[in-house]
């Protein structure tokens, strides 16, 4: 379990699986996930300020465990973790519990979701989120695969319109648009996929990627 203090003083804990054994079978370049370039963050913020856009930042909850695996990954749980699963769902796991030479509980499981620590977890979530944004109408920038734009028609001026831009770094999104209603619609769309745990920040001051 990794513990870190966030910028606002809160402490965050994250349990990770040990995916180091996957390095024997998965090349690093085949597991790397794209992330937004720093230049793209600055440029989109510059455009947003120039066009007087509204901004919202989103943090997707439990991003990886919302992502299905596309391969078979087996994991072993030992000791308290194995016993905890039995307590949570005894009808499923009790019959599979064994004991090692020291008497500790041992449980082998096959993962269905991309847990933190797996080499391809971030890449699989990237593909999932990109597909969802494209289905909503966004077009990914060919120069940066973590920048996407959607053209929003202006009902008052049918001949015109404006742009909504989203940039993302794994599960942290920053979205800008002149129309707050369009931002709310996107928020509802993401909420329908990831639930009420979606963290939303509004206003003129945002903390994004440590900035």
CSV table of C-alpha atoms in Angstrom, one decimal:
chain,number,residue,atom,x,y,z
A,1,UNK,CA,0.0,0.0,0.0
A,2,UNK,CA,1.4,3.4,-1.1
A,3,UNK,CA,0.6,6.4,1.1
A,4,UNK,CA,1.1,10.0,-0.1
A,5,UNK,CA,0.1,13.5,1.0
A,6,UNK,CA,-1.8,15.5,-1.7
A,7,UNK,CA,-1.4,19.2,-2.4
A,8,UNK,CA,-4.3,20.1,-0.1
A,9,UNK,CA,-2.9,18.2,2.9
A,10,UNK,CA,-5.2,15.1,2.6
A,11,UNK,CA,-3.6,11.7,2.8
A,12,UNK,CA,-4.3,9.2,0.1
A,13,UNK,CA,-3.7,5.4,0.2
A,14,UNK,CA,-3.6,3.1,-2.7
A,15,UNK,CA,-3.2,-0.7,-2.7
A,16,UNK,CA,-1.3,-2.0,-5.7
A,17,UNK,CA,-0.7,-5.5,-7.0
A,18,UNK,CA,2.9,-6.5,-7.8
A,19,UNK,CA,3.0,-6.5,-11.5
A,20,UNK,CA,6.8,-6.9,-11.8
A,21,UNK,CA,6.5,-10.5,-12.8
A,22,UNK,CA,4.8,-9.3,-16.0
A,23,UNK,CA,8.0,-7.7,-17.2
A,24,UNK,CA,9.2,-11.2,-18.2
A,25,UNK,CA,6.4,-11.5,-20.8
A,26,UNK,CA,5.4,-7.9,-21.7
A,27,UNK,CA,7.7,-5.4,-23.3
A,28,UNK,CA,7.7,-2.0,-21.7
A,29,UNK,CA,6.9,-0.2,-25.0
A,30,UNK,CA,3.8,-2.4,-25.4
A,31,UNK,CA,2.5,-1.4,-22.0
A,32,UNK,CA,3.2,2.3,-22.0
A,33,UNK,CA,0.2,4.6,-22.0
A,34,UNK,CA,0.2,8.1,-23.6
A,35,UNK,CA,-0.2,11.1,-21.3
A,36,UNK,CA,-0.9,14.7,-22.2
A,37,UNK,CA,2.2,16.7,-23.0
A,38,UNK,CA,3.1,19.7,-20.8
A,39,UNK,CA,3.1,22.0,-23.9
A,40,UNK,CA,-0.5,20.8,-24.6
A,41,UNK,CA,-1.6,21.8,-21.1
A,42,UNK,CA,-0.1,25.3,-21.4
A,43,UNK,CA,-1.5,25.8,-24.9
A,44,UNK,CA,-5.0,24.7,-24.1
A,45,UNK,CA,-5.0,26.9,-21.0
A,46,UNK,CA,-3.8,29.8,-23.1
A,47,UNK,CA,-6.6,29.3,-25.6
A,48,UNK,CA,-9.1,28.9,-22.8
A,49,UNK,CA,-8.1,32.2,-21.3
A,50,UNK,CA,-8.1,34.0,-24.6
A,51,UNK,CA,-11.5,32.8,-25.5
A,52,UNK,CA,-12.9,33.3,-22.0
A,53,UNK,CA,-13.9,29.7,-21.6
A,54,UNK,CA,-15.2,28.1,-18.5
A,55,UNK,CA,-13.1,25.3,-17.1
A,56,UNK,CA,-13.8,22.1,-15.1
A,57,UNK,CA,-11.4,19.4,-13.9
A,58,UNK,CA,-12.5,15.9,-13.2
A,59,UNK,CA,-10.9,13.0,-11.4
A,60,UNK,CA,-12.4,9.6,-12.5
A,61,UNK,CA,-12.9,7.3,-9.4
A,62,UNK,CA,-11.4,3.8,-9.4
A,63,UNK,CA,-10.5,4.2,-13.0
A,64,UNK,CA,-8.6,1.0,-13.4
A,65,UNK,CA,-11.1,-1.3,-11.6
A,66,UNK,CA,-13.7,0.1,-14.0
A,67,UNK,CA,-11.6,-1.3,-16.9
A,68,UNK,CA,-11.9,-4.9,-18.2
A,69,UNK,CA,-8.8,-6.9,-18.8
A,70,UNK,CA,-8.2,-8.3,-22.3
A,71,UNK,CA,-5.9,-11.0,-21.2
A,72,UNK,CA,-5.8,-13.8,-18.5
A,73,UNK,CA,-3.9,-12.6,-15.4
A,74,UNK,CA,-3.6,-14.8,-12.3
A,75,UNK,CA,-2.7,-13.4,-8.9
A,76,UNK,CA,-1.9,-15.0,-5.6
A,77,UNK,CA,-3.2,-13.5,-2.3
A,78,UNK,CA,-1.6,-14.6,1.0
A,79,UNK,CA,-2.4,-14.1,4.7
A,80,UNK,CA,-4.9,-11.4,5.7
A,81,UNK,CA,-5.8,-10.4,2.1
A,82,UNK,CA,-6.8,-14.0,1.3
A,83,UNK,CA,-8.8,-14.3,4.6
A,84,UNK,CA,-10.5,-10.9,3.9
A,85,UNK,CA,-11.8,-12.1,0.6
A,86,UNK,CA,-13.3,-15.2,2.3
A,87,UNK,CA,-15.0,-12.9,4.8
A,88,UNK,CA,-16.4,-10.6,2.0
A,89,UNK,CA,-17.7,-13.5,-0.2
A,90,UNK,CA,-17.5,-16.9,1.6
A,91,UNK,CA,-19.7,-18.6,-0.9
A,92,UNK,CA,-17.3,-17.8,-3.7
A,93,UNK,CA,-13.8,-18.1,-2.1
A,94,UNK,CA,-13.9,-20.4,0.9
A,95,UNK,CA,-13.6,-23.6,-1.1
A,96,UNK,CA,-10.5,-22.3,-2.9
A,97,UNK,CA,-8.5,-21.4,0.3
A,98,UNK,CA,-5.3,-23.4,0.9
A,99,UNK,CA,-2.5,-23.1,3.5
A,100,UNK,CA,1.2,-22.8,2.9
A,101,UNK,CA,4.0,-24.5,5.0
A,102,UNK,CA,3.7,-21.7,7.6
A,103,UNK,CA,0.0,-22.1,7.9
A,104,UNK,CA,-0.9,-18.8,6.1
A,105,UNK,CA,-4.0,-18.6,4.0
A,106,UNK,CA,-3.3,-18.8,0.2
A,107,UNK,CA,-5.8,-17.9,-2.5
A,108,UNK,CA,-5.2,-17.9,-6.3
A,109,UNK,CA,-7.6,-15.7,-8.3
A,110,UNK,CA,-8.0,-14.7,-11.9
A,111,UNK,CA,-8.4,-11.0,-12.4
A,112,UNK,CA,-11.3,-9.5,-14.4
A,113,UNK,CA,-10.3,-5.9,-13.9
A,114,UNK,CA,-7.1,-3.8,-14.5
A,115,UNK,CA,-5.9,-3.3,-11.0
A,116,UNK,CA,-3.2,-0.8,-10.0
A,117,UNK,CA,0.2,-2.3,-10.5
A,118,UNK,CA,-0.5,-4.3,-13.6
A,119,UNK,CA,1.8,-3.2,-16.5
A,120,UNK,CA,-1.0,-2.6,-19.0
A,121,UNK,CA,-3.6,-1.1,-16.6
A,122,UNK,CA,-3.0,2.5,-17.6
A,123,UNK,CA,-3.0,1.7,-21.3
A,124,UNK,CA,-6.2,-0.3,-21.1
A,125,UNK,CA,-7.9,2.6,-19.3
A,126,UNK,CA,-6.6,5.0,-21.9
A,127,UNK,CA,-8.2,3.0,-24.7
A,128,UNK,CA,-11.5,2.8,-22.8
A,129,UNK,CA,-11.6,6.5,-22.0
A,130,UNK,CA,-10.6,7.5,-25.5
A,131,UNK,CA,-13.4,5.4,-27.0
A,132,UNK,CA,-15.9,6.9,-24.6
A,133,UNK,CA,-14.9,10.4,-25.5
A,134,UNK,CA,-15.0,9.6,-29.3
A,135,UNK,CA,-18.4,8.1,-28.9
A,136,UNK,CA,-19.5,11.4,-27.3
A,137,UNK,CA,-18.3,13.3,-30.4
A,138,UNK,CA,-14.7,14.3,-29.5
A,139,UNK,CA,-12.0,14.1,-32.2
A,140,UNK,CA,-8.5,13.3,-30.9
A,141,UNK,CA,-5.7,15.6,-31.9
A,142,UNK,CA,-3.3,13.9,-34.2
A,143,UNK,CA,-0.3,15.6,-32.6
A,144,UNK,CA,-1.2,14.6,-29.0
A,145,UNK,CA,-3.3,11.5,-28.3
A,146,UNK,CA,-4.5,13.0,-24.9
A,147,UNK,CA,-6.1,16.1,-26.4
A,148,UNK,CA,-9.5,16.0,-28.0
A,149,UNK,CA,-11.9,18.6,-29.4
A,150,UNK,CA,-15.7,18.7,-30.0
A,151,UNK,CA,-17.5,21.3,-32.1
A,152,UNK,CA,-20.5,22.8,-30.3
A,153,UNK,CA,-23.1,24.4,-32.4
A,154,UNK,CA,-24.5,27.8,-31.3
A,155,UNK,CA,-28.3,27.7,-31.5
A,156,UNK,CA,-28.6,31.5,-31.4
A,157,UNK,CA,-26.2,31.7,-34.4
A,158,UNK,CA,-26.5,28.5,-36.5
A,159,UNK,CA,-23.7,29.6,-38.8
A,160,UNK,CA,-21.3,29.8,-35.9
A,161,UNK,CA,-20.3,27.7,-32.9
A,162,UNK,CA,-17.4,27.0,-30.6
A,163,UNK,CA,-15.1,24.3,-29.4
A,164,UNK,CA,-15.0,22.2,-26.3
A,165,UNK,CA,-11.5,20.8,-25.4
A,166,UNK,CA,-10.6,18.0,-23.1
A,167,UNK,CA,-7.0,17.0,-22.1
A,168,UNK,CA,-6.2,14.1,-19.8
A,169,UNK,CA,-3.4,12.4,-17.9
A,170,UNK,CA,-4.6,8.9,-17.0
A,171,UNK,CA,-7.7,9.6,-14.9
A,172,UNK,CA,-7.3,13.4,-14.5
A,173,UNK,CA,-9.3,15.4,-17.0
A,174,UNK,CA,-9.3,19.2,-17.7
A,175,UNK,CA,-12.2,20.4,-19.9
A,176,UNK,CA,-12.9,23.9,-21.2
A,177,UNK,CA,-15.8,25.4,-23.1
A,178,UNK,CA,-17.6,28.8,-23.4
A,179,UNK,CA,-20.9,27.1,-22.6
A,180,UNK,CA,-21.3,25.8,-19.1
A,181,UNK,CA,-24.3,23.7,-20.2
A,182,UNK,CA,-22.1,21.7,-22.5
A,183,UNK,CA,-19.7,21.1,-19.6
A,184,UNK,CA,-22.6,19.9,-17.5
A,185,UNK,CA,-23.8,17.5,-20.3
A,186,UNK,CA,-20.3,16.0,-20.5
A,187,UNK,CA,-20.2,15.7,-16.7
A,188,UNK,CA,-23.5,13.8,-16.7
A,189,UNK,CA,-22.2,11.5,-19.5
A,190,UNK,CA,-19.0,10.7,-17.5
A,191,UNK,CA,-21.1,10.3,-14.4
A,192,UNK,CA,-23.4,7.7,-16.1
A,193,UNK,CA,-20.3,5.6,-16.8
A,194,UNK,CA,-18.2,6.1,-13.6
A,195,UNK,CA,-20.9,6.8,-11.0
A,196,UNK,CA,-21.4,9.5,-8.4
A,197,UNK,CA,-17.8,9.3,-7.2
A,198,UNK,CA,-16.6,11.5,-10.1
A,199,UNK,CA,-14.7,14.4,-8.5
A,200,UNK,CA,-15.6,17.8,-10.1
A,201,UNK,CA,-13.8,21.1,-9.6
A,202,UNK,CA,-15.3,24.3,-11.0
A,203,UNK,CA,-14.3,28.0,-10.9
A,204,UNK,CA,-11.3,29.9,-12.1
A,205,UNK,CA,-8.7,28.2,-9.9
A,206,UNK,CA,-7.7,24.6,-10.6
A,207,UNK,CA,-5.0,22.3,-9.4
A,208,UNK,CA,-4.0,20.1,-12.3
A,209,UNK,CA,-1.0,17.7,-12.5
A,210,UNK,CA,0.7,19.4,-9.6
A,211,UNK,CA,0.3,22.9,-11.0
